Structure formats: structure tokens, C-alpha cells
mmCIF file of C-alpha atoms and ligand atoms in Angstrom:
data_model
loop_
_atom_site.group_PDB
_atom_site.id
_atom_site.type_symbol
_atom_site.label_atom_id
_atom_site.label_comp_id
_atom_site.label_asym_id
_atom_site.label_seq_id
_atom_site.Cartn_x
_atom_site.Cartn_y
_atom_site.Cartn_z
ATOM 1 C CA MET A 1 87.112 121.015 89.928
ATOM 2 C CA SER A 2 86.395 117.303 89.794
ATOM 3 C CA PHE A 3 88.633 114.622 91.228
ATOM 4 C CA ASP A 4 89.060 110.982 90.253
ATOM 5 C CA THR A 5 89.636 107.847 92.311
ATOM 6 C CA LEU A 6 93.423 108.186 92.275
ATOM 7 C CA ASP A 7 93.112 111.766 93.547
ATOM 8 C CA TYR A 8 90.831 110.468 96.274
ATOM 9 C CA LEU A 9 93.294 107.708 97.255
ATOM 10 C CA PHE A 10 96.217 110.133 97.153
ATOM 11 C CA ASP A 11 94.392 112.482 99.507
ATOM 12 C CA LEU A 12 93.227 109.690 101.802
ATOM 13 C CA ARG A 13 96.374 107.568 101.997
ATOM 14 C CA GLY A 14 99.172 109.836 100.727
ATOM 15 C CA TYR A 15 99.968 107.520 97.829
ATOM 16 C CA ALA A 16 98.489 105.974 94.703
ATOM 17 C CA ILE A 17 99.697 103.212 92.392
ATOM 18 C CA LEU A 18 99.784 103.770 88.628
ATOM 19 C CA ARG A 19 99.706 100.280 87.109
ATOM 20 C CA ASN A 20 101.522 99.643 83.785
ATOM 21 C CA ALA A 21 102.571 103.289 83.646
ATOM 22 C CA ILE A 22 105.769 102.612 81.692
ATOM 23 C CA ASP A 23 105.344 100.615 78.493
ATOM 24 C CA PRO A 24 107.455 97.459 77.918
ATOM 25 C CA GLN A 25 109.603 99.051 75.190
ATOM 26 C CA HIS A 26 110.541 102.019 77.380
ATOM 27 C CA LEU A 27 111.110 99.692 80.332
ATOM 28 C CA ALA A 28 113.502 97.592 78.222
ATOM 29 C CA GLU A 29 115.390 100.761 77.221
ATOM 30 C CA LEU A 30 115.715 101.800 80.854
ATOM 31 C CA ASN A 31 116.946 98.373 81.944
ATOM 32 C CA ASP A 32 119.376 98.337 79.048
ATOM 33 C CA ALA A 33 120.728 101.713 80.212
ATOM 34 C CA PHE A 34 121.107 100.258 83.736
ATOM 35 C CA ASP A 35 123.066 97.305 82.300
ATOM 36 C CA LYS A 36 125.382 99.527 80.284
ATOM 37 C CA PHE A 37 126.146 101.919 83.123
ATOM 38 C CA PRO A 38 129.828 101.647 84.138
ATOM 39 C CA ASP A 39 130.736 100.408 87.610
ATOM 40 C CA LEU A 40 131.403 103.563 89.601
ATOM 41 C CA PRO A 41 133.146 103.842 92.949
ATOM 42 C CA TYR A 42 131.254 105.701 95.679
ATOM 43 C CA MET A 43 131.207 109.417 94.686
ATOM 44 C CA GLY A 44 132.494 108.564 91.189
ATOM 45 C CA TRP A 45 131.110 110.533 88.221
ATOM 46 C CA TYR A 46 130.020 109.454 84.770
ATOM 47 C CA GLY A 47 129.203 112.601 82.786
ATOM 48 C CA ASN A 48 126.797 114.528 85.018
ATOM 49 C CA VAL A 49 125.641 111.436 86.946
ATOM 50 C CA GLN A 50 127.220 110.693 90.309
ATOM 51 C CA ARG A 51 127.130 107.532 92.359
ATOM 52 C CA LEU A 52 126.107 108.953 95.701
ATOM 53 C CA ASP A 53 124.560 106.310 97.936
ATOM 54 C CA ASN A 54 122.554 108.709 100.036
ATOM 55 C CA ASN A 55 121.693 105.991 102.451
ATOM 56 C CA GLY A 56 124.446 103.379 102.351
ATOM 57 C CA LEU A 57 122.111 100.746 103.783
ATOM 58 C CA ALA A 58 119.677 101.001 100.894
ATOM 59 C CA GLY A 59 122.098 100.127 98.108
ATOM 60 C CA LEU A 60 123.652 101.840 95.149
ATOM 61 C CA GLU A 61 122.230 105.173 93.987
ATOM 62 C CA LEU A 62 123.051 106.912 90.724
ATOM 63 C CA GLN A 63 122.105 110.514 91.351
ATOM 64 C CA ASN A 64 121.027 113.002 88.678
ATOM 65 C CA ILE A 65 120.086 110.052 86.475
ATOM 66 C CA VAL A 66 118.090 112.291 84.128
ATOM 67 C CA GLU A 67 121.533 112.956 82.598
ATOM 68 C CA GLY A 68 121.928 109.213 81.955
ATOM 69 C CA GLY A 69 120.432 109.186 78.452
ATOM 70 C CA GLU A 70 117.242 109.503 76.434
ATOM 71 C CA PRO A 71 115.217 106.802 78.234
ATOM 72 C CA PHE A 72 115.604 108.839 81.445
ATOM 73 C CA GLU A 73 114.751 112.111 79.666
ATOM 74 C CA LYS A 74 111.445 110.632 78.536
ATOM 75 C CA LEU A 75 110.466 110.215 82.175
ATOM 76 C CA ILE A 76 110.585 113.973 82.896
ATOM 77 C CA ASP A 77 107.095 114.716 81.546
ATOM 78 C CA HIS A 78 105.767 111.198 81.228
ATOM 79 C CA PRO A 79 102.055 111.282 80.288
ATOM 80 C CA ALA A 80 101.177 108.695 82.961
ATOM 81 C CA TRP A 81 101.885 111.177 85.758
ATOM 82 C CA ILE A 82 102.797 114.672 84.599
ATOM 83 C CA ASN A 83 99.311 116.212 84.757
ATOM 84 C CA ARG A 84 98.662 114.683 88.144
ATOM 85 C CA LEU A 85 101.922 116.077 89.514
ATOM 86 C CA HIS A 86 101.164 119.480 88.082
ATOM 87 C CA LEU A 87 97.904 119.349 90.011
ATOM 88 C CA TYR A 88 99.437 118.027 93.256
ATOM 89 C CA CYS A 89 102.658 120.020 93.596
ATOM 90 C CA GLY A 90 102.945 122.389 90.603
ATOM 91 C CA GLU A 91 101.164 125.412 92.179
ATOM 92 C CA LYS A 92 98.647 124.989 89.334
ATOM 93 C CA GLY A 93 96.731 128.112 88.329
ATOM 94 C CA THR A 94 98.855 130.504 90.409
ATOM 95 C CA TYR A 95 101.522 133.054 89.546
ATOM 96 C CA VAL A 96 104.163 130.395 90.270
ATOM 97 C CA ASP A 97 102.550 127.684 88.147
ATOM 98 C CA GLY A 98 105.030 124.983 87.125
ATOM 99 C CA LEU A 99 106.998 121.928 88.191
ATOM 100 C CA PHE A 100 110.635 121.251 88.979
ATOM 101 C CA ILE A 101 112.552 117.990 89.531
ATOM 102 C CA ASP A 102 114.620 118.472 92.636
ATOM 103 C CA GLU A 103 116.135 114.991 92.818
ATOM 104 C CA CYS A 104 116.273 112.017 90.471
ATOM 105 C CA PHE A 105 118.168 108.800 90.948
ATOM 106 C CA ALA A 106 118.388 105.167 89.979
ATOM 107 C CA SER A 107 118.464 102.749 92.896
ATOM 108 C CA VAL A 108 119.819 99.205 92.953
ATOM 109 C CA ARG A 109 119.022 97.163 96.071
ATOM 110 C CA ARG A 110 120.805 93.864 96.642
ATOM 111 C CA THR A 111 120.398 91.228 99.359
ATOM 112 C CA GLY A 112 120.542 92.798 102.836
ATOM 113 C CA GLY A 113 119.700 96.322 101.629
ATOM 114 C CA PHE A 114 116.841 98.250 103.234
ATOM 115 C CA PHE A 115 115.748 101.847 103.754
ATOM 116 C CA PRO A 116 115.061 102.918 107.350
ATOM 117 C CA ILE A 117 111.591 104.359 107.804
ATOM 118 C CA HIS A 118 111.439 108.141 107.896
ATOM 119 C CA SER A 119 109.273 111.180 107.215
ATOM 120 C CA GLY A 120 105.643 111.649 108.326
ATOM 121 C CA GLY A 121 103.301 114.634 108.665
ATOM 122 C CA GLN A 122 104.340 115.181 112.296
ATOM 123 C CA ASN A 123 107.630 116.730 111.177
ATOM 124 C CA ALA A 124 105.728 119.552 109.448
ATOM 125 C CA ILE A 125 108.570 120.012 106.975
ATOM 126 C CA VAL A 126 107.552 122.635 104.420
ATOM 127 C CA ARG A 127 109.522 121.115 101.545
ATOM 128 C CA ASN A 128 107.735 117.751 101.575
ATOM 129 C CA GLN A 129 104.405 118.774 103.090
ATOM 130 C CA TYR A 130 100.974 117.521 102.101
ATOM 131 C CA ARG A 131 98.393 120.265 101.629
ATOM 132 C CA MET A 132 94.891 120.365 100.178
ATOM 133 C CA ILE A 133 93.279 123.749 100.778
ATOM 134 C CA ASN A 134 89.974 125.049 99.384
ATOM 135 C CA GLY A 135 89.978 122.329 96.751
ATOM 136 C CA ASN A 136 93.588 122.971 95.692
ATOM 137 C CA PHE A 137 96.369 120.469 96.131
ATOM 138 C CA ARG A 138 99.437 122.455 97.266
ATOM 139 C CA CYS A 139 101.941 119.756 98.168
ATOM 140 C CA GLY A 140 105.633 120.448 98.591
ATOM 141 C CA GLN A 141 107.119 117.310 97.097
ATOM 142 C CA VAL A 142 105.621 114.300 95.357
ATOM 143 C CA ASN A 143 107.706 111.259 94.433
ATOM 144 C CA ILE A 144 107.417 108.955 91.462
ATOM 145 C CA LEU A 145 109.009 105.594 92.276
ATOM 146 C CA MET A 146 109.184 103.488 89.111
ATOM 147 C CA ALA A 147 109.674 99.742 89.370
ATOM 148 C CA MET A 148 112.203 98.513 86.796
ATOM 149 C CA THR A 149 111.922 94.954 88.134
ATOM 150 C CA ASP A 150 109.008 93.163 89.806
ATOM 151 C CA ILE A 151 108.961 94.043 93.509
ATOM 152 C CA GLY A 152 107.265 91.359 95.588
ATOM 153 C CA PRO A 153 107.774 89.790 99.041
ATOM 154 C CA GLY A 154 111.492 89.640 99.992
ATOM 155 C CA ASP A 155 112.534 92.020 97.201
ATOM 156 C CA GLY A 156 113.136 95.070 99.414
ATOM 157 C CA GLY A 157 109.868 96.820 98.568
ATOM 158 C CA THR A 158 108.830 100.295 99.622
ATOM 159 C CA LEU A 159 107.087 100.598 102.989
ATOM 160 C CA VAL A 160 104.416 103.203 103.580
ATOM 161 C CA VAL A 161 102.215 104.090 106.526
ATOM 162 C CA PRO A 162 98.962 105.025 104.785
ATOM 163 C CA GLY A 163 97.536 108.309 106.073
ATOM 164 C CA SER A 164 100.742 109.287 107.931
ATOM 165 C CA HIS A 165 101.129 112.363 105.698
ATOM 166 C CA LYS A 166 98.400 113.872 107.890
ATOM 167 C CA SER A 167 99.712 112.725 111.270
ATOM 168 C CA SER A 168 100.300 115.428 113.889
ATOM 169 C CA PHE A 169 102.381 113.411 116.340
ATOM 170 C CA LEU A 170 104.109 110.066 116.854
ATOM 171 C CA PRO A 171 103.400 107.769 119.783
ATOM 172 C CA ASP A 172 106.548 106.976 121.789
ATOM 173 C CA GLU A 173 106.785 103.383 120.570
ATOM 174 C CA VAL A 174 106.773 104.473 116.928
ATOM 175 C CA ARG A 175 109.233 107.274 117.646
ATOM 176 C CA ALA A 176 111.596 104.704 119.213
ATOM 177 C CA LEU A 177 111.523 102.627 116.017
ATOM 178 C CA TYR A 178 111.792 105.617 113.800
ATOM 179 C CA GLN A 179 114.833 106.979 115.595
ATOM 180 C CA ASN A 180 116.681 103.729 116.070
ATOM 181 C CA ARG A 181 117.971 102.355 112.811
ATOM 182 C CA GLU A 182 118.975 99.117 114.556
ATOM 183 C CA ASN A 183 115.284 98.341 114.874
ATOM 184 C CA TYR A 184 114.634 98.394 111.177
ATOM 185 C CA LYS A 185 113.089 94.931 111.086
ATOM 186 C CA THR A 186 110.265 95.998 113.384
ATOM 187 C CA LEU A 187 107.745 97.866 111.313
ATOM 188 C CA PRO A 188 105.662 100.620 112.859
ATOM 189 C CA GLU A 189 102.011 99.837 113.470
ATOM 190 C CA GLY A 190 100.105 100.472 110.261
ATOM 191 C CA ALA A 191 103.049 100.085 107.858
ATOM 192 C CA ILE A 192 102.474 98.111 104.668
ATOM 193 C CA GLU A 193 104.849 96.932 101.967
ATOM 194 C CA VAL A 194 103.913 97.985 98.443
ATOM 195 C CA HIS A 195 104.245 95.333 95.748
ATOM 196 C CA LEU A 196 104.713 96.435 92.170
ATOM 197 C CA LYS A 197 105.198 94.839 88.779
ATOM 198 C CA ALA A 198 107.945 96.171 86.521
ATOM 199 C CA GLY A 199 106.478 99.244 84.811
ATOM 200 C CA ASP A 200 104.211 100.164 87.735
ATOM 201 C CA VAL A 201 104.707 103.431 89.576
ATOM 202 C CA LEU A 202 104.228 104.333 93.215
ATOM 203 C CA LEU A 203 103.263 108.000 93.501
ATOM 204 C CA PHE A 204 103.501 109.402 97.037
ATOM 205 C CA VAL A 205 103.799 112.668 98.860
ATOM 206 C CA ASP A 206 107.164 112.784 100.609
ATOM 207 C CA ALA A 207 105.489 113.681 103.920
ATOM 208 C CA LEU A 208 104.159 110.125 104.002
ATOM 209 C CA MET A 209 106.114 107.974 106.451
ATOM 210 C CA HIS A 210 108.051 105.606 104.212
ATOM 211 C CA GLY A 211 111.156 103.458 103.803
ATOM 212 C CA ALA A 212 111.822 99.970 102.465
ATOM 213 C CA THR A 213 111.980 96.444 103.883
ATOM 214 C CA GLU A 214 115.163 94.425 103.805
ATOM 215 C CA ARG A 215 115.811 92.568 100.580
ATOM 216 C CA THR A 216 116.164 88.910 101.506
ATOM 217 C CA ASN A 217 115.921 87.434 98.003
ATOM 218 C CA PRO A 218 118.974 87.010 95.793
ATOM 219 C CA GLY A 219 119.366 89.280 92.785
ATOM 220 C CA GLU A 220 118.564 92.972 92.699
ATOM 221 C CA ARG A 221 115.661 95.392 92.871
ATOM 222 C CA ARG A 222 115.889 98.236 90.390
ATOM 223 C CA ALA A 223 113.922 101.430 90.716
ATOM 224 C CA VAL A 224 114.096 104.988 89.439
ATOM 225 C CA ILE A 225 112.863 107.808 91.666
ATOM 226 C CA TYR A 226 112.019 111.308 90.432
ATOM 227 C CA ARG A 227 110.993 113.856 93.070
ATOM 228 C CA TYR A 228 108.878 116.739 91.852
ATOM 229 C CA GLY A 229 108.020 120.017 93.521
ATOM 230 C CA PRO A 230 107.069 123.569 92.592
ATOM 231 C CA MET A 231 109.045 125.392 89.909
ATOM 232 C CA TRP A 232 110.721 127.642 92.466
ATOM 233 C CA SER A 233 112.534 124.724 94.185
ATOM 234 C CA LYS A 234 116.249 123.951 93.965
ATOM 235 C CA THR A 235 117.998 120.617 93.575
ATOM 236 C CA ARG A 236 118.399 118.751 96.817
ATOM 237 C CA HIS A 237 122.068 117.816 96.578
ATOM 238 C CA GLY A 238 123.279 120.810 94.566
ATOM 239 C CA PHE A 239 123.366 119.158 91.138
ATOM 240 C CA GLU A 240 123.120 121.501 88.133
ATOM 241 C CA TYR A 241 121.423 120.251 84.986
ATOM 242 C CA SER A 242 123.966 120.501 82.174
ATOM 243 C CA GLU A 243 123.664 122.922 79.254
ATOM 244 C CA GLU A 244 124.034 119.927 76.893
ATOM 245 C CA LEU A 245 121.022 118.221 78.410
ATOM 246 C CA LEU A 246 118.933 121.404 78.520
ATOM 247 C CA ALA A 247 119.775 122.195 74.890
ATOM 248 C CA ARG A 248 118.532 118.876 73.559
ATOM 249 C CA LEU A 249 115.293 118.642 75.590
ATOM 250 C CA THR A 250 111.888 119.651 74.301
ATOM 251 C CA PRO A 251 110.729 123.032 75.684
ATOM 252 C CA GLU A 252 108.207 121.215 77.917
ATOM 253 C CA ARG A 253 110.908 119.046 79.469
ATOM 254 C CA ARG A 254 113.455 121.848 79.719
ATOM 255 C CA LYS A 255 110.994 123.963 81.663
ATOM 256 C CA ILE A 256 110.765 121.272 84.357
ATOM 257 C CA LEU A 257 114.535 121.339 84.874
ATOM 258 C CA ARG A 258 115.129 125.067 84.529
ATOM 259 C CA GLN A 259 112.839 128.043 84.338
ATOM 260 C CA ASP A 260 113.909 130.386 81.557
ATOM 261 C CA PRO A 261 114.548 133.147 80.744
ATOM 262 C CA ARG A 262 117.126 133.740 83.418
ATOM 263 C CA ARG A 263 117.828 137.342 84.319
ATOM 264 C CA LEU A 264 121.528 137.420 83.482
ATOM 265 C CA PRO A 265 123.454 140.711 83.190
ATOM 266 C CA GLY A 266 122.452 142.521 80.016
ATOM 267 C CA THR A 267 119.094 140.794 79.566
ATOM 268 C CA GLN A 268 116.051 143.001 79.331
ATOM 269 C CA PHE A 269 112.576 141.620 79.605
ATOM 270 C CA GLY A 270 109.529 142.878 81.388
ATOM 271 C CA VAL A 271 107.810 141.602 84.490
ATOM 272 C CA LEU A 272 104.471 143.384 84.154
ATOM 273 C CA HIS A 273 101.484 141.153 83.516
HETATM 274 O O1 AKG B 1 113.737 102.589 98.061
HETATM 275 C C1 AKG B 1 112.584 102.681 98.456
HETATM 276 O O2 AKG B 1 111.725 101.849 98.201
HETATM 277 C C2 AKG B 1 112.194 103.846 99.314
HETATM 278 C C3 AKG B 1 113.052 105.040 99.049
HETATM 279 C C4 AKG B 1 112.943 106.071 100.107
HETATM 280 O O3 AKG B 1 112.508 105.828 101.192
HETATM 281 C C5 AKG B 1 113.391 107.415 99.821
HETATM 282 O O4 AKG B 1 113.973 107.641 98.752
HETATM 283 O O5 AKG B 1 113.174 108.331 100.645
#
């Protein structure tokens, strides 16, 4: 097995940046879809997309956005990241080989919005863990955060603590910040803000300590986040991918949203290999 520089940086820091991952045409389609999305009240539905601001401080979140139209479907197995994710969190080469998207949402951050810092290897959560064993990446969850707008200073950019996916403990002063959301303006030692151009992607293991700085600029930051994990996962908030969506996807994309065949009453297929 040979690894490239992005694999090396992912292992070392817990994240990597894929520059110009989304081409300008696709980016324009995604932004157009954002513009056309109806104004939804909190918890309101549009088709199989729900506005569910998971963290009210961070801004508006449109959950299950893969159901929001073709531009979002094209992201499922995007060539800029799909093979890397298969390697990192798709149990590649094992009897449970395959990926699943367990959460996907569009995020709009306006002035004053921020995301309190959270996560970190010290929690030892199985679902989002970072693992590299005997030359195999076996991570639990890897996120693809796609910038739909430029994200520079004051725009409410993502914060990461490089290397924190491997941390075993938190010093008291970091724990105090981490647990007290009032302290959000004080960044933990080692935290950096990631700046992206529209079309760039931040790929990071969810065990990495992360969050986002407060947006102080006017206007809005737009991002789309797809969280991938092994094919045996389940959706985080209980969303079900619709039959309509599954029917129109390519087999490669469908497989990332639902493993078929399902063993429904009356079906007969073997399990011997
Ligand atoms: O919005 C961001 O930049 C960070 C998002 C985040 O921390 C999360 O989804 O867990």
C-alpha cells in the first residue's frame, strides 16, 4: 500500500484540504439551489429535507440535503474525494467493504453565528474515531465540508486543533473552554481557523476537535457537509432516504445511501461466499 501527501497530512493532522474540488459549473448549480430553496420555519419540511438547526448558534441547517436536487446528488460519490473516503472509513478490503452517508446538510452562517468547539480523540467515541492499524485506515466518520462561498477571516470559518484526533486527554484549561459555551471567543491552545475558497473542501475525521469562529462580517457563509462512515452505519437523526431518490440514483450512488438487497419477507438469496 502506498500513501500520498494528503494521506500523510490526514494521518498527521486529522484533516486535509482539497483545493478546487468542486468545479465552477457545479458550484453555480449548488448556489442556485441554495437561492431557490424556500424559507422554512425551524423544523419545517420541504420534500424530504428538513430545516433542523442542530446547533442554533451556528445558523440555519437544511438537513438531508441530498434530497434537495441533482446538484446535491452529484456530491454523493464525487471523484475528488470518494476513493479517499473509501480508504479512510469504508472498511476497504474487508467483508463489510463500503461507505454510507450518515448525515448531510447545508449550512448558512450569518453575522454572529459560530459553532462551539467540540470533539477530540480524548472522548474515544467509536462512531467518529480515528484509527490507522497495520497500514489500514479504519476511521469511524470522515466529514467533507464544502465551501460554497469564500471563507476567510471574519467569515465564520471552521476551527480545527491539528492532531487532536489522537489526543488522549484534555488539560483542565482546555476542558473549561470546551465545556463552557459562553467562552466561545477564547480558542483552545493550538486551534487554527481554516480558510477556503469557494469550491475547496475540508476533509476531516470527526474525532478532530473542531468548531467554527464567530462570523463578524456581513453577508453569509454557505457550506455543505456530508459525513461518511462504514456501510453498516445508520443516519444520525433518523432520516430515511426516499424511494424516489434511491430509484433515480446510479447504482454507485444508491449503494452509498442504502445497501441492497434488503432481506424483506419472501426474499431468498444466499449468504455463502
Ligand atoms: O460549520 C463549521 O464550520 C463546523 C461544523 C461543525 O463543527 C460540525 O458540523 O460538527
